[in-house]
Short mmCIF file of C-alpha atoms and ligand atoms in Angstrom, two decimals:
data_model
loop_
_atom_site.label_atom_id
_atom_site.label_comp_id
_atom_site.label_asym_id
_atom_site.label_seq_id
_atom_site.Cartn_x
_atom_site.Cartn_y
_atom_site.Cartn_z
CA UNK A 1 95.47 79.39 76.99
CA UNK A 2 98.98 79.33 75.73
CA UNK A 3 100.74 82.40 77.91
CA UNK A 4 98.98 82.68 80.77
CA UNK A 5 102.26 84.70 81.89
CA UNK A 6 99.87 87.76 82.60
CA UNK A 7 97.09 86.28 84.55
CA UNK A 8 99.35 83.96 86.65
CA UNK A 9 101.10 86.89 87.75
CA UNK A 10 97.98 88.41 88.76
CA UNK A 11 97.16 85.58 91.20
CA UNK A 12 100.69 85.95 92.54
CA UNK A 13 101.60 82.57 90.54
CA UNK A 14 104.83 81.79 89.77
CA UNK A 15 105.98 83.04 86.47
CA UNK A 16 109.07 81.74 84.50
CA UNK A 17 109.71 85.27 83.14
CA UNK A 18 107.70 88.73 83.76
CA UNK A 19 104.85 88.96 81.61
CA UNK A 20 104.87 92.48 79.68
CA UNK A 21 102.80 94.35 78.11
CA UNK A 22 102.61 98.16 77.03
CA UNK A 23 99.93 100.45 78.39
CA UNK A 24 98.29 102.33 74.36
CA UNK A 25 99.75 99.82 72.90
CA UNK A 26 97.14 99.59 70.10
CA UNK A 27 96.70 102.16 67.84
CA UNK A 28 99.51 105.58 68.09
CA UNK A 29 103.00 104.60 67.02
CA UNK A 30 102.52 101.65 64.39
CA UNK A 31 102.68 102.28 60.80
CA UNK A 32 100.13 99.44 60.21
CA UNK A 33 97.63 101.39 62.87
CA UNK A 34 98.24 104.86 61.25
CA UNK A 35 97.23 103.76 57.73
CA UNK A 36 93.92 102.30 59.48
CA UNK A 37 93.48 106.23 61.14
CA UNK A 38 94.02 107.15 57.27
CA UNK A 39 91.15 105.40 56.42
CA UNK A 40 88.31 105.52 59.19
CA UNK A 41 87.17 108.31 61.57
CA UNK A 42 88.11 107.30 65.07
CA UNK A 43 84.47 106.35 66.74
CA UNK A 44 84.07 104.31 63.02
CA UNK A 45 87.64 102.69 64.64
CA UNK A 46 85.68 101.76 67.90
CA UNK A 47 82.54 100.43 66.76
CA UNK A 48 83.33 98.12 63.55
CA UNK A 49 84.38 95.13 65.34
CA UNK A 50 86.52 94.33 62.63
CA UNK A 51 88.67 97.17 63.13
CA UNK A 52 88.79 97.18 66.30
CA UNK A 53 89.40 93.59 65.91
CA UNK A 54 92.87 94.45 63.92
CA UNK A 55 94.22 97.57 65.55
CA UNK A 56 93.96 95.10 69.07
CA UNK A 57 96.05 92.42 67.41
CA UNK A 58 98.61 94.26 65.81
CA UNK A 59 101.09 94.51 68.84
CA UNK A 60 100.39 90.94 69.88
CA UNK A 61 101.59 90.35 65.99
CA UNK A 62 104.27 92.97 65.39
CA UNK A 63 105.54 93.23 68.82
CA UNK A 64 105.20 90.56 70.58
CA UNK A 65 104.03 91.64 74.02
CA UNK A 66 102.09 88.71 76.45
CA UNK A 67 98.48 90.61 76.35
CA UNK A 68 96.32 92.16 74.18
CA UNK A 69 94.66 95.30 75.70
CA UNK A 70 91.35 96.50 73.14
CA UNK A 71 91.08 99.05 70.46
CA UNK A 72 88.30 101.63 72.01
CA UNK A 73 88.46 104.33 74.13
CA UNK A 74 87.14 106.12 77.94
CA UNK A 75 85.00 108.05 76.23
CA UNK A 76 82.46 105.52 75.07
CA UNK A 77 80.97 105.85 78.50
CA UNK A 78 80.18 109.48 78.93
CA UNK A 79 78.84 109.17 75.02
CA UNK A 80 77.09 106.32 76.31
CA UNK A 81 75.63 108.39 79.12
CA UNK A 82 74.37 111.09 77.18
CA UNK A 83 76.94 113.63 76.34
CA UNK A 84 78.74 114.11 72.51
CA UNK A 85 81.84 113.21 72.15
CA UNK A 86 84.13 114.62 69.22
CA UNK A 87 87.53 113.14 68.39
CA UNK A 88 89.92 116.10 66.43
CA UNK A 89 93.02 114.97 65.06
CA UNK A 90 95.67 116.45 66.43
CA UNK A 91 93.99 118.03 69.45
CA UNK A 92 91.95 114.60 70.71
CA UNK A 93 88.45 114.74 73.02
CA UNK A 94 85.99 117.92 72.84
CA UNK A 95 82.49 117.22 74.81
CA UNK A 96 80.55 120.17 72.80
CA UNK A 97 78.04 120.54 75.97
CA UNK A 98 79.50 119.29 78.86
CA UNK A 99 77.87 119.37 82.85
CA UNK A 100 78.23 122.12 84.62
CA UNK A 101 74.80 122.81 86.56
CA UNK A 102 71.90 120.67 87.69
CA UNK A 103 69.88 121.15 84.50
CA UNK A 104 72.77 119.71 82.57
CA UNK A 105 72.70 116.73 84.89
CA UNK A 106 69.69 115.87 82.65
CA UNK A 107 71.00 114.68 80.17
CA UNK A 108 72.39 112.26 81.74
CA UNK A 109 71.24 108.80 81.92
CA UNK A 110 72.92 105.18 83.42
CA UNK A 111 72.16 103.69 80.63
CA UNK A 112 71.64 99.49 79.81
CA UNK A 113 75.24 98.79 78.44
CA UNK A 114 73.78 95.87 76.18
CA UNK A 115 72.28 98.73 73.57
CA UNK A 116 74.67 101.21 74.25
CA UNK A 117 78.24 99.60 74.20
CA UNK A 118 77.18 96.39 72.57
CA UNK A 119 79.81 96.86 69.73
CA UNK A 120 82.36 96.77 72.45
CA UNK A 121 81.21 93.25 73.35
CA UNK A 122 80.80 92.07 69.59
CA UNK A 123 84.70 93.62 69.57
CA UNK A 124 85.73 91.63 72.28
CA UNK A 125 83.88 88.02 71.03
CA UNK A 126 85.74 88.41 67.60
CA UNK A 127 88.81 89.47 69.56
CA UNK A 128 89.26 86.48 71.39
CA UNK A 129 88.56 84.13 68.41
CA UNK A 130 90.83 85.95 66.51
CA UNK A 131 93.67 85.24 69.49
CA UNK A 132 92.49 81.92 70.22
CA UNK A 133 93.73 81.60 73.35
CA UNK A 134 98.05 82.98 72.32
CA UNK A 135 97.54 85.80 75.27
CA UNK A 136 95.32 86.78 77.37
CA UNK A 137 92.63 89.86 76.69
CA UNK A 138 92.78 93.04 78.43
CA UNK A 139 89.14 94.65 78.96
CA UNK A 140 89.22 98.53 80.21
CA UNK A 141 87.55 101.90 81.80
CA UNK A 142 87.60 105.08 82.74
CA UNK A 143 88.02 105.55 86.16
CA UNK A 144 85.10 107.58 87.49
CA UNK A 145 87.01 110.76 88.37
CA UNK A 146 88.98 111.10 85.52
CA UNK A 147 85.32 110.59 82.84
CA UNK A 148 84.06 113.43 85.27
CA UNK A 149 87.19 115.65 84.43
CA UNK A 150 86.81 114.86 81.05
CA UNK A 151 82.77 115.01 81.47
CA UNK A 152 82.75 118.65 83.21
CA UNK A 153 85.82 120.63 81.47
CA UNK A 154 84.92 119.40 77.70
CA UNK A 155 88.35 118.40 76.94
CA UNK A 156 91.77 118.03 77.69
CA UNK A 157 93.43 119.91 80.05
CA UNK A 158 97.29 120.48 81.97
CA UNK A 159 95.04 121.17 85.39
CA UNK A 160 91.71 120.37 84.41
CA UNK A 161 90.32 123.44 86.67
CA UNK A 162 86.92 123.56 85.92
CA UNK A 163 85.82 119.77 86.62
CA UNK A 164 88.01 120.44 90.35
CA UNK A 165 86.23 124.19 90.43
CA UNK A 166 83.39 121.71 89.49
CA UNK A 167 83.02 119.38 92.60
CA UNK A 168 84.64 121.80 95.10
CA UNK A 169 81.37 124.25 94.70
CA UNK A 170 78.97 121.97 94.00
CA UNK A 171 79.43 118.97 95.46
CA UNK A 172 76.47 117.08 95.74
CA UNK A 173 76.42 117.38 92.11
CA UNK A 174 79.50 116.35 91.26
CA UNK A 175 78.73 112.97 93.61
CA UNK A 176 75.22 112.26 91.93
CA UNK A 177 77.26 112.26 88.19
CA UNK A 178 80.53 110.18 90.19
CA UNK A 179 77.64 107.33 91.45
CA UNK A 180 76.24 107.32 88.12
CA UNK A 181 79.37 106.99 86.05
CA UNK A 182 80.21 104.35 88.95
CA UNK A 183 76.82 102.57 88.33
CA UNK A 184 77.65 102.58 84.44
CA UNK A 185 81.38 100.98 84.49
CA UNK A 186 80.40 98.35 86.85
CA UNK A 187 77.74 97.03 83.94
CA UNK A 188 79.90 97.98 80.92
CA UNK A 189 82.80 95.89 83.21
CA UNK A 190 81.16 92.99 83.48
CA UNK A 191 79.75 92.54 80.61
CA UNK A 192 83.00 92.54 79.14
CA UNK A 193 84.17 89.74 81.13
CA UNK A 194 81.44 88.06 80.01
CA UNK A 195 82.10 88.57 76.32
CA UNK A 196 85.27 87.37 77.45
CA UNK A 197 87.53 89.97 78.56
CA UNK A 198 90.73 87.36 80.67
CA UNK A 199 91.67 91.02 82.94
CA UNK A 200 89.94 94.83 83.64
CA UNK A 201 91.92 97.87 84.10
CA UNK A 202 90.60 100.98 85.27
CA UNK A 203 92.54 104.29 84.22
CA UNK A 204 92.61 107.23 86.76
CA UNK A 205 94.83 109.01 84.33
CA UNK A 206 93.78 112.52 85.95
CA UNK A 207 94.59 110.75 89.71
CA UNK A 208 97.35 112.44 90.55
CA UNK A 209 95.58 116.27 90.36
CA UNK A 210 94.02 115.41 93.49
CA UNK A 211 94.98 115.81 96.97
CA UNK A 212 94.68 112.78 99.19
CA UNK A 213 91.87 114.11 101.46
CA UNK A 214 90.17 114.55 97.87
CA UNK A 215 91.67 111.65 96.54
CA UNK A 216 89.72 109.35 98.69
CA UNK A 217 86.23 111.38 98.29
CA UNK A 218 86.67 111.87 94.60
CA UNK A 219 88.47 108.88 93.02
CA UNK A 220 88.48 105.92 95.29
CA UNK A 221 85.32 105.49 96.87
CA UNK A 222 84.25 104.79 93.74
CA UNK A 223 86.48 102.85 92.96
CA UNK A 224 85.95 101.02 95.63
CA UNK A 225 82.88 99.90 94.32
CA UNK A 226 84.09 99.03 90.66
CA UNK A 227 86.43 97.02 92.82
CA UNK A 228 84.55 95.24 94.94
CA UNK A 229 82.10 94.41 92.41
CA UNK A 230 84.20 93.02 89.86
CA UNK A 231 87.53 91.70 91.42
CA UNK A 232 85.86 88.03 91.93
CA UNK A 233 84.83 87.92 88.30
CA UNK A 234 88.29 88.35 86.54
CA UNK A 235 91.47 90.21 87.69
CA UNK A 236 91.58 93.89 87.62
CA UNK A 237 94.60 96.63 87.58
CA UNK A 238 93.97 99.78 89.34
CA UNK A 239 96.28 103.10 87.28
CA UNK A 240 96.15 105.95 88.89
CA UNK A 241 98.51 108.45 87.72
CA UNK A 242 100.40 110.15 90.54
CA UNK A 243 98.85 108.89 93.16
CA UNK A 244 101.42 106.77 94.43
CA UNK A 245 100.39 108.10 98.18
CA UNK A 246 97.17 106.21 97.88
CA UNK A 247 98.67 103.21 96.92
CA UNK A 248 98.63 101.36 100.41
CA UNK A 249 94.52 101.83 100.13
CA UNK A 250 94.56 100.79 96.38
CA UNK A 251 96.03 97.66 97.33
CA UNK A 252 93.55 97.32 100.59
CA UNK A 253 90.86 97.47 97.48
CA UNK A 254 91.23 94.24 96.62
CA UNK A 255 92.13 94.78 92.88
CA UNK A 256 94.48 92.05 92.39
CA UNK A 257 96.76 94.89 90.26
CA UNK A 258 98.16 97.91 90.84
CA UNK A 259 99.48 100.47 88.10
CA UNK A 260 102.53 102.86 88.96
CA UNK A 261 103.84 105.80 86.88
CA UNK A 262 107.63 106.14 86.13
CA UNK A 263 108.27 108.73 89.55
CA UNK A 264 107.40 106.24 92.03
CA UNK A 265 110.73 103.48 93.26
CA UNK A 266 109.83 99.75 93.01
CA UNK A 267 111.05 99.53 96.46
CA UNK A 268 108.53 101.75 97.68
CA UNK A 269 105.67 100.89 95.80
CA UNK A 270 106.16 97.83 97.18
CA UNK A 271 106.54 98.78 100.73
CA UNK A 272 103.01 100.84 99.98
CA UNK A 273 101.30 98.02 98.47
CA UNK A 274 102.31 95.49 100.62
CA UNK A 275 102.74 91.49 99.51
CA UNK A 276 99.16 90.95 98.25
CA UNK A 277 99.17 92.68 95.17
CA UNK A 278 100.78 92.43 91.78
CA UNK A 279 102.70 95.38 90.56
CA UNK A 280 102.80 97.04 87.46
CA UNK A 281 105.03 99.33 85.56
CA UNK A 282 106.48 101.28 85.15
CA UNK A 283 108.90 102.87 82.70
CA UNK A 284 108.93 106.16 82.25
CA UNK A 285 107.06 106.07 78.11
CA UNK A 286 109.79 109.14 76.81
CA UNK A 287 112.97 106.63 77.65
CA UNK A 288 111.74 104.96 74.50
CA UNK A 289 113.08 108.04 72.30
CA UNK A 290 116.98 107.00 74.25
CA UNK A 291 119.67 104.96 71.98
CA UNK A 292 118.25 101.55 72.19
CA UNK A 293 121.22 99.98 74.37
CA UNK A 294 119.99 102.60 77.01
CA UNK A 295 117.03 101.50 77.12
CA UNK A 296 118.04 97.98 77.40
CA UNK A 297 120.22 99.04 80.36
CA UNK A 298 117.39 100.62 81.76
CA UNK A 299 114.79 98.32 81.71
CA UNK A 300 117.28 95.54 83.07
CA UNK A 301 117.36 98.11 86.47
CA UNK A 302 113.85 98.06 86.28
CA UNK A 303 113.60 94.57 86.20
CA UNK A 304 116.19 94.21 89.01
CA UNK A 305 114.66 96.56 91.44
CA UNK A 306 110.79 94.67 90.79
CA UNK A 307 112.04 90.98 91.18
CA UNK A 308 110.58 88.33 88.85
CA UNK A 309 107.46 88.02 91.77
CA UNK A 310 103.78 89.70 91.87
CA UNK A 311 105.18 91.60 88.98
CA UNK A 312 104.31 92.96 85.31
CA UNK A 313 106.90 95.30 83.41
CA UNK A 314 104.42 98.15 81.64
CA UNK A 315 105.33 101.51 81.09
CA UNK A 316 104.47 103.87 83.56
CA UNK A 317 101.61 105.29 81.39
CA UNK A 318 100.72 105.19 77.19
CA UNK A 319 103.18 104.97 74.91
CA UNK A 320 103.64 108.04 72.85
CA UNK A 321 102.77 108.14 68.84
CA UNK A 322 106.84 109.28 68.23
CA UNK A 323 108.16 106.00 69.69
CA UNK A 324 110.39 104.24 66.64
CA UNK A 325 109.13 100.12 66.55
CA UNK A 326 112.28 99.15 67.23
CA UNK A 327 112.70 101.06 70.45
CA UNK A 328 109.34 99.64 71.69
CA UNK A 329 110.49 95.73 70.65
CA UNK A 330 113.88 96.60 72.58
CA UNK A 331 111.57 96.99 75.63
CA UNK A 332 109.09 93.83 75.13
CA UNK A 333 112.31 91.76 74.03
CA UNK A 334 114.59 93.09 77.07
CA UNK A 335 112.18 91.92 79.78
CA UNK A 336 111.29 88.68 77.53
CA UNK A 337 114.98 87.54 77.69
CA UNK A 338 116.22 89.06 81.17
CA UNK A 339 117.67 86.46 83.41
CA UNK A 340 117.27 86.85 87.50
CA UNK A 341 119.96 84.76 87.83
CA UNK A 342 122.67 86.33 86.37
CA UNK A 343 121.99 89.51 87.44
CA UNK A 344 123.08 90.87 83.81
O1 1CP B 401 92.87 108.34 65.98
C1 1CP B 401 93.97 108.89 67.47
O2 1CP B 401 94.58 107.66 67.09
C2 1CP B 401 93.32 109.19 67.98
C3 1CP B 401 93.89 108.89 69.16
C4 1CP B 401 92.64 107.86 70.88
C5 1CP B 401 93.35 106.59 70.73
C6 1CP B 401 94.49 105.56 69.43
C7 1CP B 401 92.54 108.29 71.46
C8 1CP B 401 92.13 109.48 71.63
N1 1CP B 401 92.19 107.23 72.10
C9 1CP B 401 92.61 106.17 71.88
C10 1CP B 401 92.75 104.51 72.16
C11 1CP B 401 92.61 104.46 73.61
N2 1CP B 401 92.41 105.35 74.63
C12 1CP B 401 92.95 102.91 73.82
C13 1CP B 401 93.33 101.62 73.48
C14 1CP B 401 94.12 100.79 73.41
C15 1CP B 401 95.52 100.75 73.68
O3 1CP B 401 95.39 102.19 72.97
O4 1CP B 401 95.85 100.45 73.95
C16 1CP B 401 92.91 103.63 75.36
C17 1CP B 401 93.35 101.92 76.50
C18 1CP B 401 92.93 104.71 75.92
C19 1CP B 401 92.35 104.73 76.82
C20 1CP B 401 92.45 107.18 77.47
N3 1CP B 401 91.84 107.26 76.58
C21 1CP B 401 92.36 106.83 78.56
C22 1CP B 401 93.38 106.54 79.89
C23 1CP B 401 94.70 106.30 79.52
C24 1CP B 401 96.08 106.81 79.13
O5 1CP B 401 96.83 107.63 78.36
O6 1CP B 401 95.92 108.12 80.35
C25 1CP B 401 92.58 108.28 78.45
C26 1CP B 401 93.21 109.90 79.19
C27 1CP B 401 91.98 108.68 77.17
C28 1CP B 401 91.25 110.33 76.96
C29 1CP B 401 92.00 110.10 75.20
N4 1CP B 401 91.51 109.70 73.75
C30 1CP B 401 91.88 109.94 73.50
C31 1CP B 401 92.62 111.26 73.30
C32 1CP B 401 93.84 111.39 72.23
C33 1CP B 401 93.01 111.40 74.67
C34 1CP B 401 93.95 112.01 75.70
C35 1CP B 401 93.51 113.07 75.51
C36 1CP B 401 93.96 114.03 76.76
O7 1CP B 401 95.28 114.03 76.85
O8 1CP B 401 93.33 115.17 77.88
#
């Protein structure tokens, strides 16, 4: 591996400089991606290894990030478990027959991931070949709680109130679904690693919708199983947006990395997480809409506050579709050029 900064940071090994990548960097804002989006459907892009490979490599070639992240979506897992998933342009995901009762559970299974998700592993093998050791490849999956949100609500939501009502009124069913997602995800991530993923990330995008006790029951106990099953095969980063209260408990899972959103101050995150975990984050994605000098100034402050060791620079959530490409590049270049000895 020519540039293994990300993997060294996840091990807690010394680094010459902080590695940087951006959540949701593959797709969304790059004109080269939008050209492909106009020609192929969403799942066609995911299921065709040559397209997934091309999109995965775009931010490496165009922006110069220190890691590639597989182009796919967290919702390929509910799809492989038996649910129909549609992606409606400018609207987001729709699952027309969501899970609401015990009869609906008969429509989902823990699938053979080799059979149902082989296209992901084919894409990973192709991407590894094309990357040719330039930077590490990150695989990923949605956390069980976040996937349940979509599988029950049937679409995106600010509150995911139907998903929460399902868990609060039919807890036994909810836990059965969460365990099925967990078992599928363990097999899925292990196969991603076997196909060549150098690290994996678990996205609990809606973890912050739960209070601390519910987060433990409905999210963390399942993520703990996934981390335990995967962490000795490849480093794993847990990103639970809004669940800063559980940083200590998430560090105790043994995950090599913890993703942070922009609402938690660096010093507080370090205090809660302890010194054995690498922190990743946490620039406000909307701040990339600021003038470039403001981006540069605030990125330097973020780097100063996190420090060089056990740290990966990233955004606090996915990059927004309307971010100008030169602003994304300014974010990445500022991290790459920062000199910790100069305190600039
Ligand atoms: O045609 C398009 O461009 C559709 C937009 C799109 C894209 C580019 C969707 C639909 N998914 C993706 C790719 C995707 N999704 C990646 C690939 C790599 C990358 O972009 O860097 C990844 C890592 C995801 C992960 C994902 N999908 C998450 C977790 C991360 C996060 O942003 O919180 C979630 C919640 C989803 C669901 C989803 N898929 C697509 C959309 C628009 C959404 C969000 C819907 C919502 O807000 O509820």
